[in-house]
């Protein structure tokens, strides 16, 4: 009877029992000096939810963690839920997902990628074509969710390889797919309105007492690191993989695209560009201007909500309804994970867990240079991301990194959290590290995991160097 009602297996219920036990047992452990009983209970909730993220899924453990927090904290359940789903970071991610639904349904991102690849000046220039592939991948990652971007881009990459005579199993198309994923992972971070940046930005806001990472300097830094990553990709493919590009040099017009954007698609494309400008203007214009005061009054959430409202108001013939918007590209698992992370992080602060960790780590970090601490955090976070979902890894390391930075005293917390973003974005060594990595290794026709793994390790090493020794100094300079 039970089997007919539920798809759950006995192993699933064992995992649920382990998760519940972790949450319950912590409340009865001996209290460490300096930590309250409520704080210890919150730590148990965190580890229980973390176990659920790793071994069950993203949604159910997140909701269960929020529910248990309502029982642990000296606040009513209504107040806990208000602080969870009324959090500005949670709303920011929700509204941007709605905007991404509009972009995705219009087909603008895919068209833009095809136009970039079909530019006439790439004919006979194979490495310029690879550079344009990187730009197309960046456009998709910025405008869509990562999963949607990869699902659009990988068929384009495979088609490019077929056009120039490469076959499934050849090393060049295999590493090219890996390189596109690497570039997309960093381009995805460019706009901090996606799930992983939202987690890290939200953690910083919670733990710093309402502070914000400035958008414009952040985007400048990420753009510079993205450009360096593209240069690395080009050099790696040309001088390490060294493919035969003779057919690419001889081809002419193989990827030409003749179709044009419809009026509706043009409206969506230009409105999205205008939206990005509006989001950046408050940090760039003089504070006394009326437009600056208006945009600051709206905030990021107000601007995004105004975009969605205006879209629904115009009721385009080719447009989609609110129901379709909420269904197509709204990443509900990521949203619930963000909600749980931010509420648990807030509980860390309110119950003294953060102060306790800082007091314990402070003596151990005395005399440790900022360079060494940044490298350790980046190396460990990048390594753990290969074994766990990248969003879950960001949820683990963001509060830890902030606490270690404060305890050390010589490390800038904003800069270290940006390095955590770079570290947790590079989950490419195993299929378990991210959905997009699973898509890459799940391509049994073009990809051979044993062949690709040494190249993935090289990209992993470069990402560690990029975050710890280039990204951190650059971020501290601009912040």
Coordinates of C-alpha atoms in Angstrom, one line a residue:
X1 CA 0.0 0.0 0.0
X2 CA 2.8 2.4 1.0
X3 CA 4.7 1.7 -2.3
X4 CA 1.6 2.6 -4.3
X5 CA 1.3 5.9 -2.5
X6 CA 4.9 7.1 -2.5
X7 CA 7.9 6.9 -4.8
X8 CA 10.2 7.0 -1.8
X9 CA 12.5 4.1 -1.1
X10 CA 13.6 2.7 2.3
X11 CA 17.0 4.3 1.8
X12 CA 15.3 7.7 1.4
X13 CA 13.6 7.4 4.8
X14 CA 16.9 6.3 6.4
X15 CA 18.5 9.6 5.1
X16 CA 15.6 11.6 6.5
X17 CA 16.1 9.9 9.8
X18 CA 19.8 10.8 9.8
X19 CA 19.0 14.4 8.9
X20 CA 16.4 14.6 11.8
X21 CA 18.9 13.0 14.2
X22 CA 21.6 15.5 13.4
X23 CA 19.2 18.4 14.1
X24 CA 18.0 16.8 17.3
X25 CA 21.2 15.5 18.8
X26 CA 23.0 18.9 18.8
X27 CA 20.6 20.3 21.3
X28 CA 21.8 17.8 23.9
X29 CA 25.5 18.1 23.4
X30 CA 27.7 19.7 26.1
X31 CA 27.8 23.5 25.6
X32 CA 31.2 24.8 24.5
X33 CA 32.3 27.9 26.6
X34 CA 30.9 31.0 25.0
X35 CA 28.1 29.4 23.0
X36 CA 24.5 29.5 24.0
X37 CA 22.0 26.5 23.9
X38 CA 20.1 28.3 21.1
X39 CA 23.3 28.8 19.1
X40 CA 24.2 25.1 19.5
X41 CA 20.7 24.1 18.3
X42 CA 21.1 26.4 15.2
X43 CA 24.4 24.7 14.4
X44 CA 22.6 21.4 14.5
X45 CA 20.0 22.7 12.1
X46 CA 22.7 23.9 9.8
X47 CA 24.5 20.5 9.7
X48 CA 21.2 18.7 9.3
X49 CA 20.2 20.8 6.4
X50 CA 23.6 20.5 4.9
X51 CA 23.4 16.7 5.1
X52 CA 20.0 16.9 3.3
X53 CA 21.4 19.1 0.5
X54 CA 24.2 16.6 -0.1
X55 CA 22.2 13.4 0.1
X56 CA 18.5 14.1 -0.5
X57 CA 17.7 17.3 -2.5
X58 CA 17.6 21.1 -2.3
X59 CA 13.9 21.8 -1.6
X60 CA 12.8 19.5 1.2
X61 CA 15.8 19.9 3.5
X62 CA 15.6 23.7 3.0
X63 CA 11.9 23.9 4.0
X64 CA 12.5 21.5 6.9
X65 CA 15.4 23.6 8.2
X66 CA 13.3 26.7 8.1
X67 CA 10.5 24.9 10.0
X68 CA 12.9 23.6 12.7
X69 CA 14.4 27.1 13.1
X70 CA 10.9 28.3 14.0
X71 CA 10.9 25.8 16.9
X72 CA 14.5 26.6 18.0
X73 CA 14.6 30.4 17.9
X74 CA 12.8 32.5 20.5
X75 CA 10.6 34.0 17.8
X76 CA 7.2 33.1 16.5
X77 CA 7.0 30.9 13.3
X78 CA 5.3 33.8 11.5
X79 CA 8.3 36.1 12.2
X80 CA 10.7 33.4 11.1
X81 CA 8.8 32.9 7.8
X82 CA 8.6 36.7 7.3
X83 CA 12.3 37.1 7.7
X84 CA 12.9 34.1 5.4
X85 CA 10.7 34.8 2.4
X86 CA 10.6 38.5 2.9
X87 CA 14.4 38.8 2.7
X88 CA 15.5 41.3 0.1
X89 CA 18.0 38.8 -1.4
X90 CA 15.4 36.1 -1.8
X91 CA 13.1 38.6 -3.6
X92 CA 16.0 39.8 -5.7
X93 CA 16.6 36.3 -7.0
X94 CA 12.9 35.7 -7.5
X95 CA 12.4 38.8 -9.6
X96 CA 15.5 38.2 -11.7
X97 CA 14.3 34.7 -12.4
X98 CA 11.1 36.2 -13.7
X99 CA 13.1 38.5 -16.0
X100 CA 15.1 35.5 -17.2
X101 CA 11.9 33.7 -18.0
X102 CA 10.9 36.5 -20.3
X103 CA 14.3 36.5 -22.0
X104 CA 14.3 32.7 -22.4
X105 CA 10.8 32.5 -23.8
X106 CA 11.6 35.1 -26.4
X107 CA 14.6 33.2 -27.8
X108 CA 16.7 36.4 -27.7
X109 CA 19.7 34.8 -26.1
X110 CA 19.9 31.9 -28.6
X111 CA 19.5 34.3 -31.5
X112 CA 22.2 36.6 -30.1
X113 CA 24.6 33.6 -29.7
X114 CA 24.0 32.5 -33.3
X115 CA 24.6 36.0 -34.6
X116 CA 27.9 36.3 -32.7
X117 CA 29.1 33.0 -34.2
X118 CA 27.9 33.9 -37.7
X119 CA 29.9 37.2 -38.0
X120 CA 31.6 37.4 -41.3
X121 CA 35.0 38.5 -39.9
X122 CA 35.5 35.1 -38.3
X123 CA 35.8 33.3 -41.6
X124 CA 39.3 31.7 -41.9
X125 CA 40.2 32.8 -38.4
X126 CA 39.8 29.7 -36.1
X127 CA 41.0 31.3 -32.9
X128 CA 38.8 34.4 -33.4
X129 CA 35.9 32.0 -33.9
X130 CA 36.7 30.3 -30.5
X131 CA 36.8 33.8 -29.0
X132 CA 33.4 34.5 -30.4
X133 CA 32.2 31.2 -29.0
X134 CA 33.3 32.4 -25.6
X135 CA 31.4 35.7 -26.1
X136 CA 28.3 33.8 -27.1
X137 CA 28.6 31.7 -24.0
X138 CA 29.0 34.8 -21.9
X139 CA 25.9 36.3 -23.3
X140 CA 23.9 33.2 -22.6
X141 CA 25.2 32.8 -19.1
X142 CA 24.4 36.5 -18.3
X143 CA 20.9 36.4 -19.7
X144 CA 19.7 33.0 -18.7
X145 CA 20.1 30.5 -15.8
X146 CA 23.3 28.4 -16.1
X147 CA 21.3 25.2 -16.9
X148 CA 19.4 27.0 -19.7
X149 CA 22.6 28.6 -21.0
X150 CA 24.3 25.2 -21.3
X151 CA 21.3 23.6 -22.9
X152 CA 21.3 26.3 -25.5
X153 CA 25.1 26.6 -26.0
X154 CA 26.3 22.9 -26.1
X155 CA 24.2 22.1 -29.2
X156 CA 25.7 25.2 -30.9
X157 CA 29.3 24.1 -30.0
X158 CA 28.7 20.6 -31.3
X159 CA 27.2 22.0 -34.5
X160 CA 30.3 24.3 -35.0
X161 CA 32.5 21.2 -34.5
X162 CA 30.5 19.2 -37.0
X163 CA 30.7 22.0 -39.6
X164 CA 34.5 21.9 -39.4
X165 CA 34.8 18.1 -39.6
X166 CA 35.4 17.2 -36.0
X167 CA 33.8 14.0 -34.8
X168 CA 32.5 12.7 -31.4
X169 CA 35.4 11.6 -29.2
X170 CA 37.9 14.0 -30.7
X171 CA 39.9 15.8 -28.0
X172 CA 39.3 19.4 -29.4
X173 CA 35.5 19.4 -29.2
X174 CA 35.6 17.7 -25.9
X175 CA 37.9 20.3 -24.3
X176 CA 36.0 23.1 -26.1
X177 CA 32.8 22.0 -24.3
X178 CA 34.8 22.0 -21.0
X179 CA 36.2 25.5 -21.8
X180 CA 32.7 26.9 -22.6
X181 CA 31.5 25.6 -19.3
X182 CA 34.4 27.2 -17.5
X183 CA 33.8 30.6 -19.2
X184 CA 30.1 30.3 -18.5
X185 CA 30.7 29.7 -14.8
X186 CA 32.5 33.0 -14.4
X187 CA 30.2 34.9 -16.8
X188 CA 27.3 33.7 -14.7
X189 CA 28.8 35.6 -11.7
X190 CA 28.9 38.9 -13.6
X191 CA 25.4 39.9 -12.6
X192 CA 24.8 39.2 -8.9
X193 CA 21.2 38.4 -9.4
X194 CA 21.6 34.6 -9.8
X195 CA 21.4 31.9 -7.2
X196 CA 25.0 31.5 -6.1
X197 CA 25.9 35.3 -6.1
X198 CA 22.6 35.9 -4.2
X199 CA 23.7 33.4 -1.6
X200 CA 27.1 35.0 -1.0
X201 CA 25.8 38.6 -1.2
X202 CA 23.0 37.7 1.2
X203 CA 25.3 36.1 3.6
X204 CA 27.5 39.2 3.6
X205 CA 24.4 41.4 4.2
X206 CA 23.3 39.2 7.1
X207 CA 26.7 38.9 8.8
X208 CA 27.8 42.5 8.3
X209 CA 24.6 43.9 9.8
X210 CA 23.0 45.1 6.5
X211 CA 26.1 46.0 4.5
X212 CA 26.2 45.6 0.7
X213 CA 28.8 44.6 -1.8
X214 CA 28.9 47.5 -4.3
X215 CA 27.5 46.4 -7.6
X216 CA 29.6 48.5 -10.1
X217 CA 33.1 47.6 -8.7
X218 CA 32.1 44.0 -8.4
X219 CA 31.0 43.8 -12.0
X220 CA 34.3 45.5 -13.1
X221 CA 36.4 43.0 -11.2
X222 CA 34.4 40.0 -12.6
X223 CA 34.6 41.4 -16.1
X224 CA 38.4 41.6 -15.8
X225 CA 38.6 38.1 -14.4
X226 CA 36.3 36.8 -17.2
X227 CA 38.6 38.4 -19.8
X228 CA 41.6 36.7 -18.3
X229 CA 39.8 33.4 -18.3
X230 CA 38.9 33.7 -22.0
X231 CA 42.6 34.5 -22.7
X232 CA 43.6 31.3 -20.7
X233 CA 41.0 29.3 -22.7
X234 CA 42.5 30.5 -26.0
X235 CA 46.1 29.8 -25.0
X236 CA 45.2 26.4 -23.5
X237 CA 43.4 25.3 -26.6
X238 CA 46.0 26.6 -29.0
X239 CA 49.3 25.6 -27.2
X240 CA 48.3 22.6 -25.1
X241 CA 45.5 20.9 -27.0
X242 CA 46.9 22.1 -30.4
X243 CA 44.1 20.9 -32.7
X244 CA 44.3 20.7 -36.5
X245 CA 42.4 23.9 -37.6
X246 CA 43.1 23.6 -41.3
X247 CA 39.4 23.1 -42.2
X248 CA 38.4 26.1 -40.0
X249 CA 40.9 28.3 -41.9
X250 CA 39.6 27.1 -45.3
X251 CA 35.8 27.5 -44.4
X252 CA 33.8 30.5 -45.5
X253 CA 30.3 31.4 -44.4
X254 CA 29.6 28.0 -42.7
X255 CA 27.8 29.5 -39.7
X256 CA 26.1 32.5 -41.4
X257 CA 22.7 33.4 -39.9
X258 CA 20.2 35.2 -42.1
X259 CA 17.1 35.5 -39.9
X260 CA 16.3 38.7 -38.0
X261 CA 14.8 39.5 -34.7
X262 CA 11.1 40.1 -34.7
X263 CA 9.8 43.4 -33.3
X264 CA 8.9 41.6 -30.0
X265 CA 12.3 40.1 -29.7
X266 CA 14.0 43.5 -30.4
X267 CA 11.8 45.0 -27.7
X268 CA 12.9 42.4 -25.2
X269 CA 16.6 42.6 -26.1
X270 CA 16.7 46.4 -25.8
X271 CA 14.6 46.5 -22.7
X272 CA 16.9 44.0 -21.0
X273 CA 19.9 46.2 -21.9
X274 CA 18.0 49.2 -20.4
X275 CA 17.3 47.2 -17.3
X276 CA 21.0 46.5 -16.7
X277 CA 21.8 50.2 -17.2
X278 CA 19.1 51.2 -14.6
X279 CA 20.5 48.8 -12.1
X280 CA 24.0 50.3 -12.5
X281 CA 23.0 54.0 -12.6
X282 CA 22.4 54.5 -8.8
X283 CA 26.1 53.7 -8.1
X284 CA 27.4 55.9 -10.9
X285 CA 25.3 59.1 -11.0
X286 CA 25.6 62.0 -8.5
X287 CA 23.5 61.3 -5.4
X288 CA 21.6 64.7 -5.6
X289 CA 20.1 64.1 -9.0
X290 CA 16.3 63.3 -9.0
X291 CA 16.8 60.2 -11.2
X292 CA 19.4 58.9 -8.7
X293 CA 17.1 59.5 -5.8
X294 CA 14.3 57.7 -7.6
X295 CA 16.3 54.7 -8.5
X296 CA 17.8 54.4 -5.0
X297 CA 14.3 54.6 -3.6
X298 CA 13.2 51.8 -5.8
X299 CA 16.3 49.7 -5.1
X300 CA 17.3 46.6 -7.2
X301 CA 14.1 44.8 -6.2
X302 CA 11.9 47.7 -7.2
X303 CA 13.6 48.1 -10.6
X304 CA 13.2 44.4 -11.4
X305 CA 9.6 44.4 -10.2
X306 CA 8.9 47.4 -12.3
X307 CA 10.3 45.7 -15.4
X308 CA 8.1 42.6 -14.8
X309 CA 5.0 44.8 -14.2
X310 CA 5.6 46.8 -17.3
X311 CA 6.0 43.6 -19.4
X312 CA 2.7 42.2 -18.1
X313 CA 1.0 45.6 -18.6
X314 CA 2.0 45.7 -22.3
X315 CA 0.5 42.2 -22.8
X316 CA 2.6 41.4 -26.0
X317 CA 0.9 39.1 -28.5
X318 CA 4.0 36.9 -28.5
X319 CA 4.6 37.3 -24.8
X320 CA 3.9 34.8 -22.0
X321 CA 1.6 35.0 -19.0
X322 CA 2.5 35.3 -15.3
X323 CA 1.9 31.6 -14.9
X324 CA 4.4 30.8 -17.7
X325 CA 6.9 33.3 -16.2
X326 CA 6.8 31.5 -12.9
X327 CA 7.1 28.1 -14.5
X328 CA 9.7 28.4 -17.2
X329 CA 12.9 29.7 -15.7
X330 CA 12.2 30.3 -12.0
X331 CA 14.7 28.0 -10.2
X332 CA 12.6 27.0 -7.3
X333 CA 15.2 24.6 -5.7
X334 CA 17.8 27.4 -5.7
X335 CA 15.3 29.9 -4.3
X336 CA 14.4 27.7 -1.4
X337 CA 18.1 27.0 -0.8
X338 CA 18.8 30.7 -0.7
X339 CA 15.9 31.3 1.7
X340 CA 17.2 28.6 4.1
X341 CA 20.8 29.8 3.9
X342 CA 20.0 33.4 4.6
X343 CA 17.7 32.6 7.5
X344 CA 20.2 30.2 9.1
X345 CA 23.0 32.7 8.6
X346 CA 20.9 35.3 10.3
X347 CA 20.3 32.9 13.2
X348 CA 24.1 32.4 13.4
X349 CA 24.4 36.2 14.1
X350 CA 21.5 36.5 16.4
X351 CA 22.4 33.5 18.6
X352 CA 26.1 34.3 18.9
X353 CA 27.4 31.5 16.7
X354 CA 29.5 33.9 14.6
X355 CA 31.1 35.5 17.6
X356 CA 31.9 32.1 19.0
X357 CA 33.6 30.9 15.8
X358 CA 35.5 34.2 15.6
X359 CA 36.7 33.8 19.2
X360 CA 37.9 30.2 18.6
X361 CA 39.6 31.0 15.2
X362 CA 41.1 34.3 16.3
X363 CA 44.1 32.9 18.2
X364 CA 44.7 30.2 15.5
X365 CA 44.8 32.9 12.8
X366 CA 47.2 35.3 14.5
X367 CA 50.3 35.7 12.4
X368 CA 48.7 34.0 9.4
X369 CA 49.2 36.2 6.4
X370 CA 46.2 37.3 4.3
X371 CA 47.7 35.6 1.2
X372 CA 47.9 32.2 3.0
X373 CA 44.4 32.5 4.5
X374 CA 42.9 33.4 1.1
X375 CA 44.7 30.6 -0.6
X376 CA 43.5 28.0 2.0
X377 CA 39.9 29.2 1.7
X378 CA 40.0 29.2 -2.1
X379 CA 41.7 25.8 -2.3
X380 CA 39.4 24.0 0.1
X381 CA 36.3 25.6 -1.3
X382 CA 37.3 24.7 -4.9
X383 CA 38.1 21.2 -3.8
X384 CA 34.8 20.6 -1.9
X385 CA 32.8 22.0 -4.9
X386 CA 34.0 19.1 -7.0
X387 CA 32.2 16.7 -4.6
X388 CA 29.0 18.7 -3.7
X389 CA 26.6 20.9 -5.5
X390 CA 28.1 24.4 -6.1
X391 CA 25.2 26.3 -4.5
X392 CA 25.5 24.1 -1.4
X393 CA 29.3 24.7 -1.3
X394 CA 28.7 28.4 -1.5
X395 CA 26.2 28.1 1.4
X396 CA 28.8 26.3 3.5
X397 CA 31.9 28.5 2.8
X398 CA 30.4 32.0 2.6
X399 CA 29.7 32.3 6.4
X400 CA 32.9 30.5 7.3
X401 CA 35.0 32.8 5.0
X402 CA 33.4 35.9 6.5
X403 CA 34.0 34.8 10.0
X404 CA 37.7 33.8 9.3
X405 CA 38.3 37.2 7.6
X406 CA 37.0 39.1 10.6
X407 CA 38.9 36.9 13.0
X408 CA 42.2 37.4 11.0
X409 CA 41.8 41.1 10.8
X410 CA 44.0 41.6 7.8
X411 CA 41.6 40.0 5.2
X412 CA 38.9 42.1 3.5
X413 CA 35.6 40.1 4.0
X414 CA 34.0 41.4 0.8
X415 CA 37.0 40.4 -1.3
X416 CA 37.2 37.0 0.3
X417 CA 33.5 36.3 -0.3
X418 CA 34.0 37.2 -4.0
X419 CA 36.9 34.7 -4.0
X420 CA 34.5 32.1 -2.5
X421 CA 32.1 32.8 -5.5
X422 CA 34.9 32.2 -8.0
X423 CA 35.9 29.0 -6.1
X424 CA 32.4 27.5 -5.8
X425 CA 31.6 28.3 -9.5
X426 CA 34.3 26.0 -10.8
X427 CA 32.6 22.6 -10.2
X428 CA 33.8 20.7 -13.3
X429 CA 35.8 17.6 -12.1
X430 CA 32.8 15.4 -11.3
X431 CA 29.1 15.2 -12.4
X432 CA 28.1 15.8 -8.7
X433 CA 29.5 19.3 -8.5
X434 CA 26.7 21.0 -10.5
X435 CA 23.8 20.4 -12.8
X436 CA 25.8 21.8 -15.8
X437 CA 28.7 19.5 -15.0
X438 CA 26.3 16.5 -15.0
X439 CA 25.1 17.7 -18.5
X440 CA 28.7 17.8 -19.7
X441 CA 29.7 14.4 -18.5
X442 CA 26.3 13.0 -19.4
X443 CA 27.1 13.6 -23.1
X444 CA 28.1 10.0 -23.9
X445 CA 28.5 10.8 -27.6
X446 CA 31.1 13.6 -27.5
X447 CA 32.6 13.4 -24.0
X448 CA 35.0 10.7 -22.6
X449 CA 35.4 11.4 -18.9
X450 CA 38.8 9.8 -18.5
X451 CA 40.2 11.8 -21.4
X452 CA 38.6 15.0 -20.2
X453 CA 39.6 14.7 -16.5
X454 CA 43.3 15.8 -16.9
X455 CA 42.2 18.9 -18.8
X456 CA 39.5 19.7 -16.1
X457 CA 42.3 19.5 -13.4
X458 CA 44.3 22.1 -15.4
X459 CA 41.2 24.4 -15.4
X460 CA 40.7 23.8 -11.7
X461 CA 44.3 24.8 -10.9
X462 CA 44.0 28.0 -13.0
X463 CA 40.8 28.9 -11.2
X464 CA 42.6 28.6 -7.8
X465 CA 45.4 30.9 -9.0
X466 CA 42.9 33.3 -10.6
X467 CA 40.8 33.6 -7.4
X468 CA 43.6 33.6 -4.8
X469 CA 46.5 35.5 -6.5
X470 CA 44.8 37.7 -9.0
X471 CA 41.1 38.1 -8.0
X472 CA 41.7 38.9 -4.3
X473 CA 44.3 41.7 -4.9
X474 CA 42.2 43.2 -7.7
X475 CA 39.0 43.1 -5.6
X476 CA 40.7 44.7 -2.6
X477 CA 42.1 47.4 -4.9
X478 CA 38.7 48.4 -6.3
X479 CA 36.7 47.9 -3.1

